[in-house]
Coordinates of C-alpha atoms and ligand atoms in Angstrom, one line a residue:
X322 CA -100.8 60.2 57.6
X323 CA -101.7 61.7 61.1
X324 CA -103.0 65.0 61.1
X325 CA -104.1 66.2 64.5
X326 CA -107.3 68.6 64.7
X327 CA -108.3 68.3 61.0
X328 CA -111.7 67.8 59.7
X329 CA -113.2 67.6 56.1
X330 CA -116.5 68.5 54.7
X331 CA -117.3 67.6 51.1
X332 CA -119.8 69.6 49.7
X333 CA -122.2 67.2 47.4
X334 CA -125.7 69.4 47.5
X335 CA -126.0 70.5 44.3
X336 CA -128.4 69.2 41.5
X337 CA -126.0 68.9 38.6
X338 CA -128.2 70.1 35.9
X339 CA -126.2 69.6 33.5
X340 CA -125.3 65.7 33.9
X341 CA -129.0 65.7 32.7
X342 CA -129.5 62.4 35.2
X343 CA -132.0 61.2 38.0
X344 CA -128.9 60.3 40.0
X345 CA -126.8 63.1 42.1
X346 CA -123.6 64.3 40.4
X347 CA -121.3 62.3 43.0
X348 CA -122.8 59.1 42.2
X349 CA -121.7 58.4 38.3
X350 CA -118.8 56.2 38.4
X351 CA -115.3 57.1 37.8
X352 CA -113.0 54.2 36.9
X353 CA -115.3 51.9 38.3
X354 CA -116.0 54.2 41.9
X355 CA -118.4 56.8 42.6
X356 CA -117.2 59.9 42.0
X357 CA -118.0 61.8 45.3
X358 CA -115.8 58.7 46.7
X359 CA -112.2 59.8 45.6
X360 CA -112.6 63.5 47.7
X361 CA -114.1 61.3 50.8
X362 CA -110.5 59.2 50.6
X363 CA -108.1 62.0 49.7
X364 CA -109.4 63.2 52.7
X365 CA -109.1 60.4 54.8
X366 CA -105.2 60.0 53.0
X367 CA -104.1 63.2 54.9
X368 CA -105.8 62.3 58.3
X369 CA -108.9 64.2 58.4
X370 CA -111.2 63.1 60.5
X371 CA -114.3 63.4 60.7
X372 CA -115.7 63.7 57.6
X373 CA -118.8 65.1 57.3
X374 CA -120.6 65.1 53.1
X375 CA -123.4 67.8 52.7
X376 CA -126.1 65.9 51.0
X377 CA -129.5 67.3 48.9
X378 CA -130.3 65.8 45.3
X379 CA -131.0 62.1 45.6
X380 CA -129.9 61.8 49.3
X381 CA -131.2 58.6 49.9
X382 CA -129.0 56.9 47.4
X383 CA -126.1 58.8 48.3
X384 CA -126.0 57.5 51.6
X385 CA -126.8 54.1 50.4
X386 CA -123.6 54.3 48.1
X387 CA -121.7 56.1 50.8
X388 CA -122.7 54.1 54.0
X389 CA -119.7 52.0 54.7
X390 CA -117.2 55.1 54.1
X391 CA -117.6 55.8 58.0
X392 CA -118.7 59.5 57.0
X393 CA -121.3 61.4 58.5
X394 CA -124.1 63.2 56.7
X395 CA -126.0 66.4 56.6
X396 CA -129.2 67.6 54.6
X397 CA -129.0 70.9 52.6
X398 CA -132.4 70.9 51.5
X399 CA -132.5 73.9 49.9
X400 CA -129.6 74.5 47.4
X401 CA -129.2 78.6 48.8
X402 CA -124.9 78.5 48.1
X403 CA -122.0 77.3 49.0
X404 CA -121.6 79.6 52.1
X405 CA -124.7 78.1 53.2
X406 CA -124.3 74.5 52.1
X407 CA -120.9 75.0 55.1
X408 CA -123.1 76.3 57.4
X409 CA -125.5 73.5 57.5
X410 CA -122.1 71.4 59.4
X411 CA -122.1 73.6 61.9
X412 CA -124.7 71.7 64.1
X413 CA -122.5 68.4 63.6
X414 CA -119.1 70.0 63.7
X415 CA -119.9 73.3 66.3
X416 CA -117.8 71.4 68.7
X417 CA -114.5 71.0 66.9
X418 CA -111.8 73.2 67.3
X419 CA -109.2 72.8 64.5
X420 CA -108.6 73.0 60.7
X421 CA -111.8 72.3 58.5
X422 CA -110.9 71.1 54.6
X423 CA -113.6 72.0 51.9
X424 CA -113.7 69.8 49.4
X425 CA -116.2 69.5 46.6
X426 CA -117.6 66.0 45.9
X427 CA -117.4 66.9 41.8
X428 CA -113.8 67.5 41.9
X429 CA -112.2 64.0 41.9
X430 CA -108.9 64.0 40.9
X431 CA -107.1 66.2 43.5
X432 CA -104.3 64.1 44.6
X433 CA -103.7 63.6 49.0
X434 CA -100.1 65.0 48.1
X435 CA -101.6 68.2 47.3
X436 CA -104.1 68.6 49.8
X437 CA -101.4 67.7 52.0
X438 CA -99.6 70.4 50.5
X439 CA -102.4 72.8 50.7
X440 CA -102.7 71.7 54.7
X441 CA -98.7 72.4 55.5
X442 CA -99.0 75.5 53.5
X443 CA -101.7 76.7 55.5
X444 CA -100.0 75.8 59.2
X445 CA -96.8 76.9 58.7
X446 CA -98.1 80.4 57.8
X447 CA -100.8 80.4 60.5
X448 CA -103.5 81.4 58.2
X449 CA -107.3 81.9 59.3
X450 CA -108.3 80.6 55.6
X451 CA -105.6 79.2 52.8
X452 CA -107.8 78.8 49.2
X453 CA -106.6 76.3 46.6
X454 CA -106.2 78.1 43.3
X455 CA -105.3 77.2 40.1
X456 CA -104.0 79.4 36.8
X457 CA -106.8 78.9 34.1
X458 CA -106.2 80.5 30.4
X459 CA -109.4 80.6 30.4
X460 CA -110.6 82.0 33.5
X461 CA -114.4 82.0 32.6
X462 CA -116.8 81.3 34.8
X463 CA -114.4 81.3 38.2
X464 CA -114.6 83.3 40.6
X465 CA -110.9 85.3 40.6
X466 CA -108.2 85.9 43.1
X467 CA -107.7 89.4 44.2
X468 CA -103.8 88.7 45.8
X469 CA -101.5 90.9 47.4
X470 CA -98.3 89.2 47.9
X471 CA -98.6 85.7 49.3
X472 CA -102.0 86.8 50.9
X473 CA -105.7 87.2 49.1
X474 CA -107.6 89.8 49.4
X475 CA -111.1 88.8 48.2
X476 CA -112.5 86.0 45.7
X477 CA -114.9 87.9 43.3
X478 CA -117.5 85.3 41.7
X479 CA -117.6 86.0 37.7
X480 CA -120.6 87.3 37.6
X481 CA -119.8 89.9 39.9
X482 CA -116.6 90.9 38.5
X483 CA -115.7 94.2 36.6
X484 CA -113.3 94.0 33.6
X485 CA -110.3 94.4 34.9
X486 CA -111.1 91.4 37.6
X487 CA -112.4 89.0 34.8
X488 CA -109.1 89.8 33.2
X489 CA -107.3 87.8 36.0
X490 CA -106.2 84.2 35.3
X491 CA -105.8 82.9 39.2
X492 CA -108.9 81.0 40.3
X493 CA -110.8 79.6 42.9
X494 CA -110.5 75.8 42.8
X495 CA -113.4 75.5 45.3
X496 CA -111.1 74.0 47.7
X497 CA -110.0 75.7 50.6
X498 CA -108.8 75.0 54.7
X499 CA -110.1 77.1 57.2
X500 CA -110.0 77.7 61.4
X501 CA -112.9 76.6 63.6
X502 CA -114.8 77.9 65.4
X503 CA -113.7 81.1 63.3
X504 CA -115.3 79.8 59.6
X505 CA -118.5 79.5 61.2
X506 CA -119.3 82.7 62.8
X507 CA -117.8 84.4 59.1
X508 CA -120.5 82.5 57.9
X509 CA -123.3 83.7 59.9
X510 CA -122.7 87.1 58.6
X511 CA -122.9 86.4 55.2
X512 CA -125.4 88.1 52.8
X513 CA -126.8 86.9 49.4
X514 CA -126.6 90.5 48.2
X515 CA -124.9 89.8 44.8
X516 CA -125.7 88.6 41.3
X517 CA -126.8 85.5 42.3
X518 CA -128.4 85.8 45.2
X519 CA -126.6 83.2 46.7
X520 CA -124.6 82.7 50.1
X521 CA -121.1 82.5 48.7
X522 CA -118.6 80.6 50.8
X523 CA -115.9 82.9 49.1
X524 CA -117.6 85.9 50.9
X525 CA -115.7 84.5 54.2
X526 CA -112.4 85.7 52.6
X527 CA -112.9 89.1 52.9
X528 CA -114.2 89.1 56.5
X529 CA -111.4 87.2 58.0
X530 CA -109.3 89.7 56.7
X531 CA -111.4 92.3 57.7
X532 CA -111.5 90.8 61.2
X533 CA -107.7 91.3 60.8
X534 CA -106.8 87.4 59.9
X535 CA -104.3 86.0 57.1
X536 CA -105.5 84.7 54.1
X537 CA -103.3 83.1 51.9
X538 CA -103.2 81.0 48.7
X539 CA -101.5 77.9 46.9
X540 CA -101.7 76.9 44.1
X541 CA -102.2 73.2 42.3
X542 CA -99.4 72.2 40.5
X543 CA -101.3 70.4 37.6
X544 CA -104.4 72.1 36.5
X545 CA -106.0 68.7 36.0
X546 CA -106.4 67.6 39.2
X547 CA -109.2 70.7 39.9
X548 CA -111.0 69.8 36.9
X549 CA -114.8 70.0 38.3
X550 CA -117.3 67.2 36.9
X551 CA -120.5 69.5 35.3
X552 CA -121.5 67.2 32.5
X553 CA -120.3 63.6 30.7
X554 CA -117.9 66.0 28.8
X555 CA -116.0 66.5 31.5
X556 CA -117.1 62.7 33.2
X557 CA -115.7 60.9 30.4
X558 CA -112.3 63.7 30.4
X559 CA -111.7 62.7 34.4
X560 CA -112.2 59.4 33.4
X561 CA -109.0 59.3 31.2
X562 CA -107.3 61.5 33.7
X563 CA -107.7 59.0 36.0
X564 CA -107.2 55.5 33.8
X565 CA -103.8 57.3 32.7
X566 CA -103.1 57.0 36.4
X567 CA -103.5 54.3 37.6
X568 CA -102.3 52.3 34.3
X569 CA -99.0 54.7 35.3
X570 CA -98.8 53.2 38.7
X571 CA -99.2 49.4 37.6
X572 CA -96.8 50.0 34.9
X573 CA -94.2 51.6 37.1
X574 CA -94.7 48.5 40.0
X575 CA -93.9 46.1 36.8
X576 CA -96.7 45.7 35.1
X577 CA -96.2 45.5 31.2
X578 CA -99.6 47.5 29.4
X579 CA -98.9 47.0 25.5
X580 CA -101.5 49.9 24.8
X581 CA -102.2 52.0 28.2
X582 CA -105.0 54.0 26.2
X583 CA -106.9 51.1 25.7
X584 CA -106.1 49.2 29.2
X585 CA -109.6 49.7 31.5
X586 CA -108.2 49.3 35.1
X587 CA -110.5 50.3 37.9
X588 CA -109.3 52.0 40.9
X589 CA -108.8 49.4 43.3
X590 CA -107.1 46.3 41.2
X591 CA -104.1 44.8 42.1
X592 CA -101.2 43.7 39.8
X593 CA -98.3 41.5 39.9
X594 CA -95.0 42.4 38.8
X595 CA -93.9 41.2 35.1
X596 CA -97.5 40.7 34.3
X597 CA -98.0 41.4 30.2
X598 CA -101.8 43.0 29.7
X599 CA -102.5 43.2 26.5
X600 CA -105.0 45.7 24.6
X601 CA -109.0 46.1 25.4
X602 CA -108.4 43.9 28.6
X603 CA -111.1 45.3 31.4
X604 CA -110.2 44.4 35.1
X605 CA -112.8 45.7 37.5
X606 CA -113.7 45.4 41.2
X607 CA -111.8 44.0 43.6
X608 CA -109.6 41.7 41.1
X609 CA -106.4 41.0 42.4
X610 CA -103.7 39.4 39.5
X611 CA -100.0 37.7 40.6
X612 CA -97.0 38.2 39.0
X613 CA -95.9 36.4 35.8
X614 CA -98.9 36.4 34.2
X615 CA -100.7 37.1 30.3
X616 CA -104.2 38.7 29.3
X617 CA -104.7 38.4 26.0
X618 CA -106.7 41.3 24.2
X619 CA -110.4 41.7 25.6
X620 CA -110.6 39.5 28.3
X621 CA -112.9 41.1 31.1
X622 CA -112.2 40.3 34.5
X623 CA -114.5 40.7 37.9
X624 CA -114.2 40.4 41.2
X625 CA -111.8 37.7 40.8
X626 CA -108.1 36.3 42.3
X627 CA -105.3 35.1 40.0
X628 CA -102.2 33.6 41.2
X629 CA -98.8 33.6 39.4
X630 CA -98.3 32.1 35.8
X631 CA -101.7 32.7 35.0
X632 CA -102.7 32.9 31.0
X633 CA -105.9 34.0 30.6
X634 CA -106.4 33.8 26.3
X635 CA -108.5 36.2 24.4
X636 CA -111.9 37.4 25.1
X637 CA -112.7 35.3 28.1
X638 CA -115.1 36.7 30.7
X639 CA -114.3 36.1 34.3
X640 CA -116.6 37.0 37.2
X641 CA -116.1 36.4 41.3
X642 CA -114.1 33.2 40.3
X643 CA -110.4 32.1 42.2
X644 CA -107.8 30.8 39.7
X645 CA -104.7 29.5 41.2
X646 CA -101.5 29.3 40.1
X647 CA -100.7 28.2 36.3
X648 CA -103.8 27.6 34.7
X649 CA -104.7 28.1 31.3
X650 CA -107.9 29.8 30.5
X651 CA -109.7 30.9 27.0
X652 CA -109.7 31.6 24.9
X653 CA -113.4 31.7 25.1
X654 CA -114.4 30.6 28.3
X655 CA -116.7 31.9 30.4
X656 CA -116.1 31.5 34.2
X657 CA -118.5 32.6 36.3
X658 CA -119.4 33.3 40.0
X659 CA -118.1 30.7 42.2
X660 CA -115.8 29.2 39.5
X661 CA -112.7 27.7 42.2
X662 CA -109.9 26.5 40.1
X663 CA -107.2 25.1 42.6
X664 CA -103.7 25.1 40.1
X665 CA -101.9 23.8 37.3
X666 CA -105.7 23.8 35.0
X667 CA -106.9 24.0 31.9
X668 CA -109.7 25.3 30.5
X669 CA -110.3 25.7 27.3
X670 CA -112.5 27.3 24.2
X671 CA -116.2 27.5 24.8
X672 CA -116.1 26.3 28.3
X673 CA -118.6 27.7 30.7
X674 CA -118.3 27.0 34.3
X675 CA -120.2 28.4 37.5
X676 CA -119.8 27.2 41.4
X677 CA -117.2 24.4 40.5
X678 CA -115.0 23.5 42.5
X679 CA -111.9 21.8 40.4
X680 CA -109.1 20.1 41.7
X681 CA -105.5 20.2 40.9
X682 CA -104.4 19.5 37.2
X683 CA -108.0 18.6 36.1
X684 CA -109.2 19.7 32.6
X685 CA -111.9 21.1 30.6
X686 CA -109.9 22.0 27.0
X687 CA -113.4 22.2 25.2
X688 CA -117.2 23.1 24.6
X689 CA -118.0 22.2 28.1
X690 CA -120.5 24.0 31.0
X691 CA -119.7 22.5 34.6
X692 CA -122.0 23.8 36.9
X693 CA -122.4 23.4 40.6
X694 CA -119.8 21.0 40.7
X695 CA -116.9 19.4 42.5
X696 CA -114.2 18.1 40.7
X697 CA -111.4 16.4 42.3
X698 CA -107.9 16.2 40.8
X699 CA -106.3 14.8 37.6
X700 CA -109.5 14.5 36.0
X701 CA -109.8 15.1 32.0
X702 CA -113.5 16.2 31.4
X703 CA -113.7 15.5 27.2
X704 CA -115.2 17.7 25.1
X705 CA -119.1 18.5 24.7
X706 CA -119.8 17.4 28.4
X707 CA -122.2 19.1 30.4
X708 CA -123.8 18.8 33.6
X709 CA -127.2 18.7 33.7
X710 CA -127.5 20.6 37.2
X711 CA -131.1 21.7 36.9
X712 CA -134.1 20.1 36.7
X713 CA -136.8 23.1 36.4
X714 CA -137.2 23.0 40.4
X715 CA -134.0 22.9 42.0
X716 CA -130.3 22.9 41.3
X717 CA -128.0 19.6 42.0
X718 CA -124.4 18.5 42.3
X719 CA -122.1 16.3 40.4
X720 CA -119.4 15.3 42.5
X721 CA -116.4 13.5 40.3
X722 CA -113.5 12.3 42.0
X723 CA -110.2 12.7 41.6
X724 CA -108.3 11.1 38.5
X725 CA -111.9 10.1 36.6
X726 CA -111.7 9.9 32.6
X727 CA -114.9 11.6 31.3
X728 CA -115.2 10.7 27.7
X729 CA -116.6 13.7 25.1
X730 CA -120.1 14.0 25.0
X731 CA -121.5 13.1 28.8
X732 CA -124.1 14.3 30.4
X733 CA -123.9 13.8 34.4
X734 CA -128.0 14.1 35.2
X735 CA -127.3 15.5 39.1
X736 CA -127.1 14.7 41.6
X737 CA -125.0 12.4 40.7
X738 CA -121.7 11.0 42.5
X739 CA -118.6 9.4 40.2
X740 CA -116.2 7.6 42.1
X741 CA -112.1 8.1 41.7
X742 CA -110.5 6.5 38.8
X743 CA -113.5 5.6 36.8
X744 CA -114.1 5.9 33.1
X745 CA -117.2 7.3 31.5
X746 CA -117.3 5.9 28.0
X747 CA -118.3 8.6 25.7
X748 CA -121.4 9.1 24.6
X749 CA -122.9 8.5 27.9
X750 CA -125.8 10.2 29.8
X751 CA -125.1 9.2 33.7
X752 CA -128.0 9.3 35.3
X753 CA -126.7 7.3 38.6
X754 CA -123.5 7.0 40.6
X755 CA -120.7 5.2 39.3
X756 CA -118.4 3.4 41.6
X757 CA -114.6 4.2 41.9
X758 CA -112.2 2.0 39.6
X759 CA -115.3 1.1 36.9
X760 CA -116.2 1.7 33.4
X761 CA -119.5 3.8 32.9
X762 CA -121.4 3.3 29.6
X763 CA -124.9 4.5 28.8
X764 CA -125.8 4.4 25.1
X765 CA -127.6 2.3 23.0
X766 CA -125.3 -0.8 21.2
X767 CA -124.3 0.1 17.8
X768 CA -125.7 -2.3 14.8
X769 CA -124.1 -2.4 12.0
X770 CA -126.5 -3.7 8.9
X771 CA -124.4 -4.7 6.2
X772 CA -124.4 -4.0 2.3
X773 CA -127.4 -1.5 2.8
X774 CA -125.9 1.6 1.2
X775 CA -125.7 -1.1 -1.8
X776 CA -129.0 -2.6 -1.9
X777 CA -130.6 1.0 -1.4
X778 CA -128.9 2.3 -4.6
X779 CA -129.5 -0.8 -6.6
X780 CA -133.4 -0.1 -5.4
X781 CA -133.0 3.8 -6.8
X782 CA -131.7 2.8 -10.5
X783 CA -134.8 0.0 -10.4
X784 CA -137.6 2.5 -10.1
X785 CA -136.1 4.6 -13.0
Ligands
UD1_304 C1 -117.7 77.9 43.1 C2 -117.0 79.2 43.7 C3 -116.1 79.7 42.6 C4 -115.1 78.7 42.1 C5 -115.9 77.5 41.6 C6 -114.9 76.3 41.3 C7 -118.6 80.1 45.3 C8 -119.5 81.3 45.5 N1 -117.9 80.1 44.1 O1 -118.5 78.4 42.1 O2 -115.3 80.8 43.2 O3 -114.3 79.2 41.1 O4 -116.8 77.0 42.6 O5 -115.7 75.3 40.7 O6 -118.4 79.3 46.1 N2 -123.0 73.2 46.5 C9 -123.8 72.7 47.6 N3 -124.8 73.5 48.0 C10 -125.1 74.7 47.4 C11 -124.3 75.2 46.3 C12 -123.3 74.4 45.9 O7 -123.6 71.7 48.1 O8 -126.1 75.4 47.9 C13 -121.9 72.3 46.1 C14 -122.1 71.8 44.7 O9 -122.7 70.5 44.7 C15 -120.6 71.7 44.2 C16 -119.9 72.8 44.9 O10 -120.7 73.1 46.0 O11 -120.0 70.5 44.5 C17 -119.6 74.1 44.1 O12 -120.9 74.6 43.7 P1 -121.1 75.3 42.3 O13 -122.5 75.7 42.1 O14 -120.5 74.4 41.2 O15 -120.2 76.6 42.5 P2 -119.8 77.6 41.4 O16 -120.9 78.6 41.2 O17 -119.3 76.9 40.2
CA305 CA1 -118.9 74.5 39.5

């Protein structure tokens, strides 16, 4: 969306006491992102640009987390209000002549079709300020709209309210647009003479429209997306909020969820159509799934890319790995970073893999951990074989060829190089490289001693 002469400031100061946490507010996660995150790109979704976040608990880290967002940053240090928290922009934002959004970093689930709402709503009647309210039941604690017609009059905070205000069920959402440079000399008028001794933002209602500007309000739609993050009451609330919609979106792009309440999609992941998820399933990061695909009940998935016809079987753990298309995973197996399975796989129960490479058709159906590895294709890797890819120092390769028969029960000691077509008799420790076409064995010769069991019972009824 393209939205000439539009700017955002997120305001992202406060301490939030009651999160009881070292970390600022806007850094808990939310469906896998930090919360201040979802205003920053709600605003970015209606054009706003800049976007400048007013930083003052924990700043360091909130930059840190924020730093490839392309925002820019100012220090409140001193927490004096939200009319003052605005006024801190002014030396980064003085210059710019336009609309401003306020946004608050601890209200994440305002959709960008209603702040684009709250945007055309305020053009179209040419207000000076337009304030996002919402109708709360319970109005406690909000400060209150004092209306006339389609235009407000004044916001009075709760605290400052008579009876007859409190009594009013329109409130301040904390969101509002207003002109520059207009916002910004309101602002330097402001006065903390009130209850809380605070520089209120909402102050700057009044004066515009004592300075003969319009003031108007709209309201939100669905009183959940204002819902302001003050403790993990309300963090674990948003949270379900939010899961509800995004499971909504995969499942209306195609995606079957057998039990959305129980589904844990982060913001982010992507999901082909006619893709079945089943219960407890946890896809996080930047995983990307193809279409015609099966998780089974608590598999959890990083970081990771799926093709099509993918069946991933119960409880398998997946992290940073690339599965193409129609393997077979689980249940069971634990695939970690690095894991590159190139099609048509299988692996199976209790198999544990990390930076392997495996080729096209190749197999690992059981009790198996393949470890800095390259496997080539059409290779059947037999149960209870393990590569032995450290040696207290430094980690090694084993390198297997394509179409190699690894009996159960091998140990490759890398580095160690097994060439195409081979056979490694079970059994076998492979401590050196095998040559393509051969038969590797490494174990000692049976003996067979006969009639023992016999004589050794015989022996038993003797000393009786
Ligand atoms: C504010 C509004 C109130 C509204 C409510 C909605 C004022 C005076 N009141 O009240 O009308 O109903 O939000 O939730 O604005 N912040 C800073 N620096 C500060 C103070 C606050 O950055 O000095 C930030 C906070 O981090 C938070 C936001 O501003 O993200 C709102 O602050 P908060 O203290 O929650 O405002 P309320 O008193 O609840
Ligand atoms: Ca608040």
């Amino acid at each position: 969306m393209e939205n000439k002469n539009l700017a955002a400031v997120i305001l992202a100061a406060g301490r939030g006491t009651r999160m009881k946490s070292d970390r600022s507010k806007v850094l808990h996660e939310l469906c896998g992102a930090p919360m201040g995150r979802y205003p920053v790109h709600a605003a970015r979704a209606v054009g706003a640009d800049p976007i400048v976040m007013v930083i003052g608990h924990d700043p360091e880290n909130v930059r840190n987390v924020f730093s490839s967002e392309k925002i820019g940053f100012v220090l409140q240090h001193d927490q004096l209000g939200t009319g003052h928290a605005l006024l801190c922009v002014e030396n980064v934002l003085g210059g710019f002549a336009g609309s401003l959004l306020l946004l608050c970093g601890d209200v994440p689930l305002l959709t960008p079709e209603s702040l684009a709402n709250l945007v055309e709503h305020h053009r179209t009647r040419q207000a000076a300020v337009t304030v996002l309210t919402v109708h709360q039941p319970d109005p406690r604690g909000y400060g209150r709209i004092i209306r006339q017609g389609e235009e407000v009059f004044r916001i009075v905070e709760e605290k400052d309210a008579d009876e007859e205000e409190k009594r009013i069920t329109e409130v301040n959402t904390g969101i509002y647009i207003f002109e520059t440079p207009l916002v910004f000399d309101l602002l330097h008028s402001l006065s903390n003479d009130n209850a809380q001794g605070e520089y209120y933002l909402t102050d700057t209602v009044q004066m515009a429209r004592d300075r003969g500007h319009r003031v108007c309000a709209v309201s939100v739609a669905e009183r959940q997306e204002v819902i302001g993050i003050n403790d993990r009451v309300q963090l674990a609330q948003a949270e379900t909020v939010l899961r509800r919609r995004i499971n909504e979106t995969h499942m209306r792009n195609g995606v079957t969820l057998v039990d959305p309440e129980v589904t844990y999609i982060e913001n982010g992941v992507e999901i082909g159509a006619d893709t079945i998820i089943h219960p407890h399933v946890h896809l996080h990061g930047k995983t990307v799934i193809g279409s015609h695909c099966v998780i089974e009940p608590g598999a959890v998935i990083h970081d990771t890319r799926i093709a099509d016809r993918v069946h991933i079987k119960a409880s398998s753990v997946i992290e940073r790995s690339e599965i193409g298309e129609d393997s077979q995973i689980g249940p069971m197996a634990h695939l970690r970073p690095g894991t590159v399975l190139r099609g048509h796989n299988k692996i199976g129960n209790f198999v544990e893999t990390k930076k392997a490479d495996i080729g096209l058709r190749s197999k690992a159906s059981h009790l198996t951990y393949l470890g800095d590895s390259e496997i080539g294709a059409d290779v059947n890797i037999g149960c209870g074989t393990i590569t032995c890819n450290y040696d207290g120092v430094g980690k090694h390769k084993t390198i297997i060829e394509d179409q190699v028969f690894v009996g159960s029960d091998t140990q490759f000691v890398a580095p160690v190089h097994i060439g195409r077509n081979s056979l490694i008799g079970a059994g076998s420790t492979i401590t050196r490289d095998v040559p393509p076409d051969a038969l590797a064995l490494s174990r000692a010769e049976q003996k067979n001693i006969e009639g023992w069991r016999l004589r050794e019972r015989k022996k038993k009824t003797e000393d009786k």
